[in-house]
Amino acid sequence: MPNPALLEFARTPENPTIRYKRKHIPTPAIDQAIHDAYQKQRRGDRNALHEVSKKIGWTRSAVCKRGAELGITRTKERRWSAVEEELIERFGHLAPSGIRRQLARAGFSRSVSAIQMRLNRNRIKQNLCGYSANSLANALGVDVHKILIWIKRGLLSAERRGTDRTQSQGGDTWWISDRAVKRFVFRAPEEIDLARVEKIWFLDLLTGGKIGVQRLCA
């Protein structure tokens, strides 16, 4: 029998008559409960995380992991070096876990929560502008599988975001920069169906933003 508290917190406007849902799916209500628990912990309530775990039906480790993703866990932060700041800016399009791996390759050790806090503090919003395979497919008016074929053939440059998604969840996601899309357009114009693309976005891309529309960031 599912935890009633979990059902309460898992209910969304899109799902008013919630059925049993698998555990550890964050919602705004769950995130707020976790945030409040960390606030209580900072004020000296040692049972705050245990209580919120029971309330939302999550394990303690899942609560801590979500807290790290939200950047609200307590850490004693070491001073960030200029090289680390440069790396976090360069790889801001990656997930925090991916940035952590890039820092480790350069000889630096930072936790995921420390990286998320730094991203928040520096107002780095996943670097900025780029596209997921799905969002680029929507912009070009093609099926996402066509995007993946272009990547596989080497026509379209793309990077993995370094997320922790498992194969059963679809695997790591792609990130494709504006520059890579523009190179692809000039390299393989025969692949583009101008009748299907988002025309204003497409002109904005080719003119370097002179059209002034809102970019379709992933």
PDB file of N, CA and C in Angstrom, residues 51-147:
ATOM      1  N   GLU A  51      12.445  13.180   9.371  1.00  0.00           N
ATOM      2  CA  GLU A  51      11.008  13.465   9.351  1.00  0.00           C
ATOM      3  C   GLU A  51      10.496  13.708   7.928  1.00  0.00           C
ATOM      4  N   VAL A  52      11.269  14.459   7.138  1.00  0.00           N
ATOM      5  CA  VAL A  52      10.800  14.722   5.776  1.00  0.00           C
ATOM      6  C   VAL A  52      10.858  13.449   4.936  1.00  0.00           C
ATOM      7  N   SER A  53      11.801  12.561   5.229  1.00  0.00           N
ATOM      8  CA  SER A  53      11.862  11.274   4.525  1.00  0.00           C
ATOM      9  C   SER A  53      10.579  10.488   4.745  1.00  0.00           C
ATOM     10  N   LYS A  54      10.121  10.451   6.010  1.00  0.00           N
ATOM     11  CA  LYS A  54       8.876   9.752   6.332  1.00  0.00           C
ATOM     12  C   LYS A  54       7.680  10.449   5.685  1.00  0.00           C
ATOM     13  N   LYS A  55       7.709  11.764   5.699  1.00  0.00           N
ATOM     14  CA  LYS A  55       6.571  12.541   5.215  1.00  0.00           C
ATOM     15  C   LYS A  55       6.325  12.332   3.718  1.00  0.00           C
ATOM     16  N   ILE A  56       7.403  12.307   2.930  1.00  0.00           N
ATOM     17  CA  ILE A  56       7.237  12.207   1.479  1.00  0.00           C
ATOM     18  C   ILE A  56       7.434  10.784   0.966  1.00  0.00           C
ATOM     19  N   GLY A  57       7.813   9.870   1.853  1.00  0.00           N
ATOM     20  CA  GLY A  57       7.946   8.474   1.458  1.00  0.00           C
ATOM     21  C   GLY A  57       9.216   8.159   0.693  1.00  0.00           C
ATOM     22  N   TRP A  58      10.250   8.984   0.880  1.00  0.00           N
ATOM     23  CA  TRP A  58      11.540   8.747   0.234  1.00  0.00           C
ATOM     24  C   TRP A  58      12.524   8.173   1.241  1.00  0.00           C
ATOM     25  N   THR A  59      13.597   7.561   0.734  1.00  0.00           N
ATOM     26  CA  THR A  59      14.688   7.148   1.613  1.00  0.00           C
ATOM     27  C   THR A  59      15.511   8.381   1.986  1.00  0.00           C
ATOM     28  N   ARG A  60      16.263   8.251   3.079  1.00  0.00           N
ATOM     29  CA  ARG A  60      17.107   9.369   3.514  1.00  0.00           C
ATOM     30  C   ARG A  60      18.144   9.714   2.431  1.00  0.00           C
ATOM     31  N   SER A  61      18.720   8.688   1.804  1.00  0.00           N
ATOM     32  CA  SER A  61      19.743   8.948   0.783  1.00  0.00           C
ATOM     33  C   SER A  61      19.145   9.679  -0.420  1.00  0.00           C
ATOM     34  N   ALA A  62      17.887   9.354  -0.766  1.00  0.00           N
ATOM     35  CA  ALA A  62      17.236  10.038  -1.888  1.00  0.00           C
ATOM     36  C   ALA A  62      16.985  11.505  -1.556  1.00  0.00           C
ATOM     37  N   VAL A  63      16.615  11.781  -0.304  1.00  0.00           N
ATOM     38  CA  VAL A  63      16.416  13.167   0.135  1.00  0.00           C
ATOM     39  C   VAL A  63      17.727  13.938   0.039  1.00  0.00           C
ATOM     40  N   CYS A  64      18.818  13.317   0.513  1.00  0.00           N
ATOM     41  CA  CYS A  64      20.125  13.980   0.481  1.00  0.00           C
ATOM     42  C   CYS A  64      20.577  14.233  -0.955  1.00  0.00           C
ATOM     43  N   LYS A  65      20.328  13.256  -1.830  1.00  0.00           N
ATOM     44  CA  LYS A  65      20.711  13.418  -3.232  1.00  0.00           C
ATOM     45  C   LYS A  65      19.938  14.563  -3.871  1.00  0.00           C
ATOM     46  N   ARG A  66      18.626  14.639  -3.581  1.00  0.00           N
ATOM     47  CA  ARG A  66      17.830  15.727  -4.146  1.00  0.00           C
ATOM     48  C   ARG A  66      18.265  17.067  -3.565  1.00  0.00           C
ATOM     49  N   GLY A  67      18.613  17.081  -2.282  1.00  0.00           N
ATOM     50  CA  GLY A  67      19.116  18.306  -1.676  1.00  0.00           C
ATOM     51  C   GLY A  67      20.373  18.796  -2.370  1.00  0.00           C
ATOM     52  N   ALA A  68      21.259  17.840  -2.729  1.00  0.00           N
ATOM     53  CA  ALA A  68      22.483  18.203  -3.447  1.00  0.00           C
ATOM     54  C   ALA A  68      22.160  18.767  -4.823  1.00  0.00           C
ATOM     55  N   GLU A  69      21.192  18.151  -5.512  1.00  0.00           N
ATOM     56  CA  GLU A  69      20.795  18.637  -6.839  1.00  0.00           C
ATOM     57  C   GLU A  69      20.222  20.046  -6.764  1.00  0.00           C
ATOM     58  N   LEU A  70      19.522  20.342  -5.668  1.00  0.00           N
ATOM     59  CA  LEU A  70      18.935  21.669  -5.488  1.00  0.00           C
ATOM     60  C   LEU A  70      19.946  22.684  -4.971  1.00  0.00           C
ATOM     61  N   GLY A  71      21.124  22.186  -4.564  1.00  0.00           N
ATOM     62  CA  GLY A  71      22.166  23.078  -4.062  1.00  0.00           C
ATOM     63  C   GLY A  71      21.890  23.639  -2.687  1.00  0.00           C
ATOM     64  N   ILE A  72      21.189  22.856  -1.831  1.00  0.00           N
ATOM     65  CA  ILE A  72      20.815  23.376  -0.513  1.00  0.00           C
ATOM     66  C   ILE A  72      21.461  22.604   0.630  1.00  0.00           C
ATOM     67  N   THR A  73      22.336  21.650   0.301  1.00  0.00           N
ATOM     68  CA  THR A  73      23.008  20.919   1.374  1.00  0.00           C
ATOM     69  C   THR A  73      24.103  21.782   1.974  1.00  0.00           C
ATOM     70  N   ARG A  74      24.395  21.518   3.226  1.00  0.00           N
ATOM     71  CA  ARG A  74      25.395  22.319   3.932  1.00  0.00           C
ATOM     72  C   ARG A  74      26.794  21.816   3.588  1.00  0.00           C
ATOM     73  N   THR A  75      27.644  22.695   3.126  1.00  0.00           N
ATOM     74  CA  THR A  75      29.031  22.335   2.855  1.00  0.00           C
ATOM     75  C   THR A  75      29.948  23.459   3.324  1.00  0.00           C
ATOM     76  N   LYS A  76      31.180  23.103   3.706  1.00  0.00           N
ATOM     77  CA  LYS A  76      32.206  24.095   3.988  1.00  0.00           C
ATOM     78  C   LYS A  76      32.988  24.283   2.694  1.00  0.00           C
ATOM     79  N   GLU A  77      32.707  25.347   2.015  1.00  0.00           N
ATOM     80  CA  GLU A  77      33.234  25.517   0.670  1.00  0.00           C
ATOM     81  C   GLU A  77      34.650  26.078   0.686  1.00  0.00           C
ATOM     82  N   ARG A  78      35.535  25.390  -0.016  1.00  0.00           N
ATOM     83  CA  ARG A  78      36.879  25.912  -0.212  1.00  0.00           C
ATOM     84  C   ARG A  78      36.817  27.025  -1.256  1.00  0.00           C
ATOM     85  N   ARG A  79      37.787  27.894  -1.211  1.00  0.00           N
ATOM     86  CA  ARG A  79      37.851  28.968  -2.199  1.00  0.00           C
ATOM     87  C   ARG A  79      38.044  28.368  -3.595  1.00  0.00           C
ATOM     88  N   TRP A  80      37.305  28.883  -4.548  1.00  0.00           N
ATOM     89  CA  TRP A  80      37.416  28.398  -5.919  1.00  0.00           C
ATOM     90  C   TRP A  80      38.575  29.108  -6.616  1.00  0.00           C
ATOM     91  N   SER A  81      39.422  28.330  -7.282  1.00  0.00           N
ATOM     92  CA  SER A  81      40.561  28.909  -7.993  1.00  0.00           C
ATOM     93  C   SER A  81      40.099  29.477  -9.335  1.00  0.00           C
ATOM     94  N   ALA A  82      40.963  30.299  -9.939  1.00  0.00           N
ATOM     95  CA  ALA A  82      40.637  30.881 -11.243  1.00  0.00           C
ATOM     96  C   ALA A  82      40.476  29.794 -12.303  1.00  0.00           C
ATOM     97  N   VAL A  83      41.291  28.737 -12.207  1.00  0.00           N
ATOM     98  CA  VAL A  83      41.200  27.640 -13.177  1.00  0.00           C
ATOM     99  C   VAL A  83      39.864  26.916 -13.027  1.00  0.00           C
ATOM    100  N   GLU A  84      39.438  26.669 -11.773  1.00  0.00           N
ATOM    101  CA  GLU A  84      38.140  26.018 -11.544  1.00  0.00           C
ATOM    102  C   GLU A  84      37.000  26.877 -12.086  1.00  0.00           C
ATOM    103  N   GLU A  85      37.075  28.174 -11.852  1.00  0.00           N
ATOM    104  CA  GLU A  85      36.032  29.074 -12.342  1.00  0.00           C
ATOM    105  C   GLU A  85      35.957  29.030 -13.873  1.00  0.00           C
ATOM    106  N   GLU A  86      37.123  28.974 -14.509  1.00  0.00           N
ATOM    107  CA  GLU A  86      37.154  28.902 -15.972  1.00  0.00           C
ATOM    108  C   GLU A  86      36.537  27.595 -16.467  1.00  0.00           C
ATOM    109  N   LEU A  87      36.853  26.497 -15.776  1.00  0.00           N
ATOM    110  CA  LEU A  87      36.320  25.191 -16.170  1.00  0.00           C
ATOM    111  C   LEU A  87      34.807  25.121 -15.982  1.00  0.00           C
ATOM    112  N   ILE A  88      34.310  25.654 -14.866  1.00  0.00           N
ATOM    113  CA  ILE A  88      32.869  25.581 -14.602  1.00  0.00           C
ATOM    114  C   ILE A  88      32.098  26.452 -15.592  1.00  0.00           C
ATOM    115  N   GLU A  89      32.724  27.528 -16.057  1.00  0.00           N
ATOM    116  CA  GLU A  89      32.098  28.363 -17.085  1.00  0.00           C
ATOM    117  C   GLU A  89      32.110  27.647 -18.437  1.00  0.00           C
ATOM    118  N   ARG A  90      33.245  27.010 -18.748  1.00  0.00           N
ATOM    119  CA  ARG A  90      33.389  26.335 -20.042  1.00  0.00           C
ATOM    120  C   ARG A  90      32.438  25.152 -20.183  1.00  0.00           C
ATOM    121  N   PHE A  91      32.266  24.420 -19.061  1.00  0.00           N
ATOM    122  CA  PHE A  91      31.451  23.208 -19.116  1.00  0.00           C
ATOM    123  C   PHE A  91      30.083  23.399 -18.467  1.00  0.00           C
ATOM    124  N   GLY A  92      29.605  24.647 -18.438  1.00  0.00           N
ATOM    125  CA  GLY A  92      28.324  24.927 -17.809  1.00  0.00           C
ATOM    126  C   GLY A  92      27.136  24.254 -18.467  1.00  0.00           C
ATOM    127  N   HIS A  93      27.330  23.767 -19.708  1.00  0.00           N
ATOM    128  CA  HIS A  93      26.228  23.068 -20.379  1.00  0.00           C
ATOM    129  C   HIS A  93      26.046  21.658 -19.852  1.00  0.00           C
ATOM    130  N   LEU A  94      27.032  21.145 -19.104  1.00  0.00           N
ATOM    131  CA  LEU A  94      26.930  19.795 -18.560  1.00  0.00           C
ATOM    132  C   LEU A  94      26.101  19.788 -17.287  1.00  0.00           C
ATOM    133  N   ALA A  95      25.601  18.615 -16.927  1.00  0.00           N
ATOM    134  CA  ALA A  95      24.978  18.443 -15.616  1.00  0.00           C
ATOM    135  C   ALA A  95      26.063  18.582 -14.550  1.00  0.00           C
ATOM    136  N   PRO A  96      25.705  18.949 -13.304  1.00  0.00           N
ATOM    137  CA  PRO A  96      26.720  19.077 -12.252  1.00  0.00           C
ATOM    138  C   PRO A  96      27.621  17.855 -12.116  1.00  0.00           C
ATOM    139  N   SER A  97      27.057  16.654 -12.287  1.00  0.00           N
ATOM    140  CA  SER A  97      27.888  15.449 -12.195  1.00  0.00           C
ATOM    141  C   SER A  97      28.905  15.402 -13.332  1.00  0.00           C
ATOM    142  N   GLY A  98      28.522  15.908 -14.509  1.00  0.00           N
ATOM    143  CA  GLY A  98      29.458  15.964 -15.625  1.00  0.00           C
ATOM    144  C   GLY A  98      30.546  16.998 -15.400  1.00  0.00           C
ATOM    145  N   ILE A  99      30.179  18.148 -14.830  1.00  0.00           N
ATOM    146  CA  ILE A  99      31.175  19.170 -14.492  1.00  0.00           C
ATOM    147  C   ILE A  99      32.149  18.623 -13.462  1.00  0.00           C
ATOM    148  N   ARG A 100      31.634  17.855 -12.511  1.00  0.00           N
ATOM    149  CA  ARG A 100      32.489  17.249 -11.484  1.00  0.00           C
ATOM    150  C   ARG A 100      33.560  16.368 -12.120  1.00  0.00           C
ATOM    151  N   ARG A 101      33.174  15.596 -13.134  1.00  0.00           N
ATOM    152  CA  ARG A 101      34.145  14.735 -13.802  1.00  0.00           C
ATOM    153  C   ARG A 101      35.188  15.555 -14.563  1.00  0.00           C
ATOM    154  N   GLN A 102      34.760  16.647 -15.175  1.00  0.00           N
ATOM    155  CA  GLN A 102      35.714  17.502 -15.886  1.00  0.00           C
ATOM    156  C   GLN A 102      36.703  18.142 -14.911  1.00  0.00           C
ATOM    157  N   LEU A 103      36.211  18.573 -13.759  1.00  0.00           N
ATOM    158  CA  LEU A 103      37.098  19.131 -12.740  1.00  0.00           C
ATOM    159  C   LEU A 103      38.084  18.078 -12.247  1.00  0.00           C
ATOM    160  N   ALA A 104      37.593  16.850 -12.056  1.00  0.00           N
ATOM    161  CA  ALA A 104      38.460  15.768 -11.574  1.00  0.00           C
ATOM    162  C   ALA A 104      39.577  15.485 -12.574  1.00  0.00           C
ATOM    163  N   ARG A 105      39.263  15.537 -13.864  1.00  0.00           N
ATOM    164  CA  ARG A 105      40.286  15.306 -14.888  1.00  0.00           C
ATOM    165  C   ARG A 105      41.376  16.369 -14.841  1.00  0.00           C
ATOM    166  N   ALA A 106      40.996  17.566 -14.384  1.00  0.00           N
ATOM    167  CA  ALA A 106      41.971  18.652 -14.265  1.00  0.00           C
ATOM    168  C   ALA A 106      42.644  18.664 -12.895  1.00  0.00           C
ATOM    169  N   GLY A 107      42.307  17.684 -12.043  1.00  0.00           N
ATOM    170  CA  GLY A 107      42.965  17.565 -10.744  1.00  0.00           C
ATOM    171  C   GLY A 107      42.251  18.244  -9.597  1.00  0.00           C
ATOM    172  N   PHE A 108      40.979  18.615  -9.787  1.00  0.00           N
ATOM    173  CA  PHE A 108      40.217  19.287  -8.736  1.00  0.00           C
ATOM    174  C   PHE A 108      39.099  18.383  -8.230  1.00  0.00           C
ATOM    175  N   SER A 109      38.826  18.458  -6.945  1.00  0.00           N
ATOM    176  CA  SER A 109      37.775  17.639  -6.337  1.00  0.00           C
ATOM    177  C   SER A 109      36.694  18.545  -5.755  1.00  0.00           C
ATOM    178  N   ARG A 110      35.489  18.434  -6.297  1.00  0.00           N
ATOM    179  CA  ARG A 110      34.334  19.193  -5.801  1.00  0.00           C
ATOM    180  C   ARG A 110      33.118  18.280  -5.775  1.00  0.00           C
ATOM    181  N   SER A 111      32.263  18.469  -4.787  1.00  0.00           N
ATOM    182  CA  SER A 111      31.036  17.683  -4.709  1.00  0.00           C
ATOM    183  C   SER A 111      30.009  18.239  -5.689  1.00  0.00           C
ATOM    184  N   VAL A 112      29.027  17.411  -6.025  1.00  0.00           N
ATOM    185  CA  VAL A 112      27.951  17.849  -6.914  1.00  0.00           C
ATOM    186  C   VAL A 112      27.207  19.036  -6.310  1.00  0.00           C
ATOM    187  N   SER A 113      26.961  18.981  -5.000  1.00  0.00           N
ATOM    188  CA  SER A 113      26.226  20.080  -4.357  1.00  0.00           C
ATOM    189  C   SER A 113      27.029  21.374  -4.398  1.00  0.00           C
ATOM    190  N   ALA A 114      28.366  21.284  -4.215  1.00  0.00           N
ATOM    191  CA  ALA A 114      29.204  22.484  -4.275  1.00  0.00           C
ATOM    192  C   ALA A 114      29.170  23.092  -5.673  1.00  0.00           C
ATOM    193  N   ILE A 115      29.180  22.231  -6.681  1.00  0.00           N
ATOM    194  CA  ILE A 115      29.126  22.712  -8.065  1.00  0.00           C
ATOM    195  C   ILE A 115      27.783  23.366  -8.351  1.00  0.00           C
ATOM    196  N   GLN A 116      26.689  22.736  -7.889  1.00  0.00           N
ATOM    197  CA  GLN A 116      25.365  23.318  -8.107  1.00  0.00           C
ATOM    198  C   GLN A 116      25.244  24.673  -7.421  1.00  0.00           C
ATOM    199  N   MET A 117      25.772  24.789  -6.212  1.00  0.00           N
ATOM    200  CA  MET A 117      25.738  26.067  -5.503  1.00  0.00           C
ATOM    201  C   MET A 117      26.535  27.126  -6.257  1.00  0.00           C
ATOM    202  N   ARG A 118      27.673  26.706  -6.836  1.00  0.00           N
ATOM    203  CA  ARG A 118      28.490  27.669  -7.579  1.00  0.00           C
ATOM    204  C   ARG A 118      27.788  28.121  -8.850  1.00  0.00           C
ATOM    205  N   LEU A 119      27.142  27.176  -9.527  1.00  0.00           N
ATOM    206  CA  LEU A 119      26.364  27.537 -10.711  1.00  0.00           C
ATOM    207  C   LEU A 119      25.273  28.542 -10.356  1.00  0.00           C
ATOM    208  N   ASN A 120      24.582  28.276  -9.248  1.00  0.00           N
ATOM    209  CA  ASN A 120      23.517  29.183  -8.807  1.00  0.00           C
ATOM    210  C   ASN A 120      24.082  30.558  -8.473  1.00  0.00           C
ATOM    211  N   ARG A 121      25.204  30.555  -7.758  1.00  0.00           N
ATOM    212  CA  ARG A 121      25.797  31.819  -7.310  1.00  0.00           C
ATOM    213  C   ARG A 121      26.298  32.641  -8.496  1.00  0.00           C
ATOM    214  N   ASN A 122      26.875  31.958  -9.475  1.00  0.00           N
ATOM    215  CA  ASN A 122      27.411  32.655 -10.647  1.00  0.00           C
ATOM    216  C   ASN A 122      26.346  32.924 -11.705  1.00  0.00           C
ATOM    217  N   ARG A 123      25.114  32.440 -11.397  1.00  0.00           N
ATOM    218  CA  ARG A 123      23.998  32.584 -12.340  1.00  0.00           C
ATOM    219  C   ARG A 123      24.343  31.983 -13.704  1.00  0.00           C
ATOM    220  N   ILE A 124      25.055  30.863 -13.655  1.00  0.00           N
ATOM    221  CA  ILE A 124      25.345  30.123 -14.882  1.00  0.00           C
ATOM    222  C   ILE A 124      24.169  29.198 -15.126  1.00  0.00           C
ATOM    223  N   LYS A 125      23.470  29.409 -16.195  1.00  0.00           N
ATOM    224  CA  LYS A 125      22.277  28.602 -16.494  1.00  0.00           C
ATOM    225  C   LYS A 125      22.573  27.697 -17.681  1.00  0.00           C
ATOM    226  N   GLN A 126      23.346  26.668 -17.387  1.00  0.00           N
ATOM    227  CA  GLN A 126      23.625  25.614 -18.359  1.00  0.00           C
ATOM    228  C   GLN A 126      23.917  26.159 -19.759  1.00  0.00           C
ATOM    229  N   ASN A 127      24.903  26.715 -19.966  1.00  0.00           N
ATOM    230  CA  ASN A 127      25.740  27.399 -20.941  1.00  0.00           C
ATOM    231  C   ASN A 127      25.342  27.208 -22.414  1.00  0.00           C
ATOM    232  N   LEU A 128      24.636  27.841 -22.927  1.00  0.00           N
ATOM    233  CA  LEU A 128      23.683  28.946 -22.796  1.00  0.00           C
ATOM    234  C   LEU A 128      23.599  29.721 -24.073  1.00  0.00           C
ATOM    235  N   CYS A 129      23.620  29.373 -25.207  1.00  0.00           N
ATOM    236  CA  CYS A 129      22.446  28.635 -25.598  1.00  0.00           C
ATOM    237  C   CYS A 129      22.851  27.315 -26.282  1.00  0.00           C
ATOM    238  N   GLY A 130      22.088  26.310 -26.062  1.00  0.00           N
ATOM    239  CA  GLY A 130      22.312  25.035 -26.711  1.00  0.00           C
ATOM    240  C   GLY A 130      21.002  24.286 -26.754  1.00  0.00           C
ATOM    241  N   TYR A 131      21.061  23.106 -27.302  1.00  0.00           N
ATOM    242  CA  TYR A 131      19.835  22.359 -27.543  1.00  0.00           C
ATOM    243  C   TYR A 131      20.002  20.903 -27.137  1.00  0.00           C
ATOM    244  N   SER A 132      18.945  20.344 -26.637  1.00  0.00           N
ATOM    245  CA  SER A 132      18.880  18.894 -26.512  1.00  0.00           C
ATOM    246  C   SER A 132      18.511  18.352 -27.890  1.00  0.00           C
ATOM    247  N   ALA A 133      18.645  17.042 -28.082  1.00  0.00           N
ATOM    248  CA  ALA A 133      18.256  16.447 -29.362  1.00  0.00           C
ATOM    249  C   ALA A 133      16.775  16.697 -29.641  1.00  0.00           C
ATOM    250  N   ASN A 134      15.948  16.604 -28.595  1.00  0.00           N
ATOM    251  CA  ASN A 134      14.502  16.810 -28.773  1.00  0.00           C
ATOM    252  C   ASN A 134      14.163  18.247 -29.147  1.00  0.00           C
ATOM    253  N   SER A 135      14.781  19.216 -28.445  1.00  0.00           N
ATOM    254  CA  SER A 135      14.442  20.613 -28.730  1.00  0.00           C
ATOM    255  C   SER A 135      14.924  21.020 -30.116  1.00  0.00           C
ATOM    256  N   LEU A 136      16.086  20.496 -30.553  1.00  0.00           N
ATOM    257  CA  LEU A 136      16.561  20.811 -31.897  1.00  0.00           C
ATOM    258  C   LEU A 136      15.669  20.163 -32.951  1.00  0.00           C
ATOM    259  N   ALA A 137      15.215  18.945 -32.674  1.00  0.00           N
ATOM    260  CA  ALA A 137      14.291  18.280 -33.602  1.00  0.00           C
ATOM    261  C   ALA A 137      13.026  19.110 -33.786  1.00  0.00           C
ATOM    262  N   ASN A 138      12.494  19.647 -32.699  1.00  0.00           N
ATOM    263  CA  ASN A 138      11.295  20.489 -32.786  1.00  0.00           C
ATOM    264  C   ASN A 138      11.563  21.743 -33.611  1.00  0.00           C
ATOM    265  N   ALA A 139      12.745  22.351 -33.412  1.00  0.00           N
ATOM    266  CA  ALA A 139      13.070  23.580 -34.131  1.00  0.00           C
ATOM    267  C   ALA A 139      13.249  23.339 -35.625  1.00  0.00           C
ATOM    268  N   LEU A 140      13.815  22.179 -35.985  1.00  0.00           N
ATOM    269  CA  LEU A 140      14.060  21.872 -37.392  1.00  0.00           C
ATOM    270  C   LEU A 140      12.892  21.146 -38.051  1.00  0.00           C
ATOM    271  N   GLY A 141      11.891  20.773 -37.256  1.00  0.00           N
ATOM    272  CA  GLY A 141      10.720  20.107 -37.811  1.00  0.00           C
ATOM    273  C   GLY A 141      10.979  18.689 -38.277  1.00  0.00           C
ATOM    274  N   VAL A 142      11.861  17.984 -37.546  1.00  0.00           N
ATOM    275  CA  VAL A 142      12.180  16.599 -37.906  1.00  0.00           C
ATOM    276  C   VAL A 142      11.972  15.702 -36.699  1.00  0.00           C
ATOM    277  N   ASP A 143      11.998  14.402 -36.936  1.00  0.00           N
ATOM    278  CA  ASP A 143      11.922  13.437 -35.846  1.00  0.00           C
ATOM    279  C   ASP A 143      13.253  13.406 -35.112  1.00  0.00           C
ATOM    280  N   VAL A 144      13.220  13.187 -33.802  1.00  0.00           N
ATOM    281  CA  VAL A 144      14.451  13.190 -33.014  1.00  0.00           C
ATOM    282  C   VAL A 144      15.432  12.131 -33.502  1.00  0.00           C
ATOM    283  N   HIS A 145      14.934  11.032 -34.063  1.00  0.00           N
ATOM    284  CA  HIS A 145      15.835   9.988 -34.560  1.00  0.00           C
ATOM    285  C   HIS A 145      16.701  10.502 -35.715  1.00  0.00           C
ATOM    286  N   LYS A 146      16.201  11.475 -36.451  1.00  0.00           N
ATOM    287  CA  LYS A 146      16.998  12.064 -37.525  1.00  0.00           C
ATOM    288  C   LYS A 146      18.174  12.839 -36.932  1.00  0.00           C
ATOM    289  N   ILE A 147      17.936  13.534 -35.833  1.00  0.00           N
ATOM    290  CA  ILE A 147      19.020  14.243 -35.146  1.00  0.00           C
ATOM    291  C   ILE A 147      20.098  13.250 -34.725  1.00  0.00           C
TER     292      ILE A 147
END
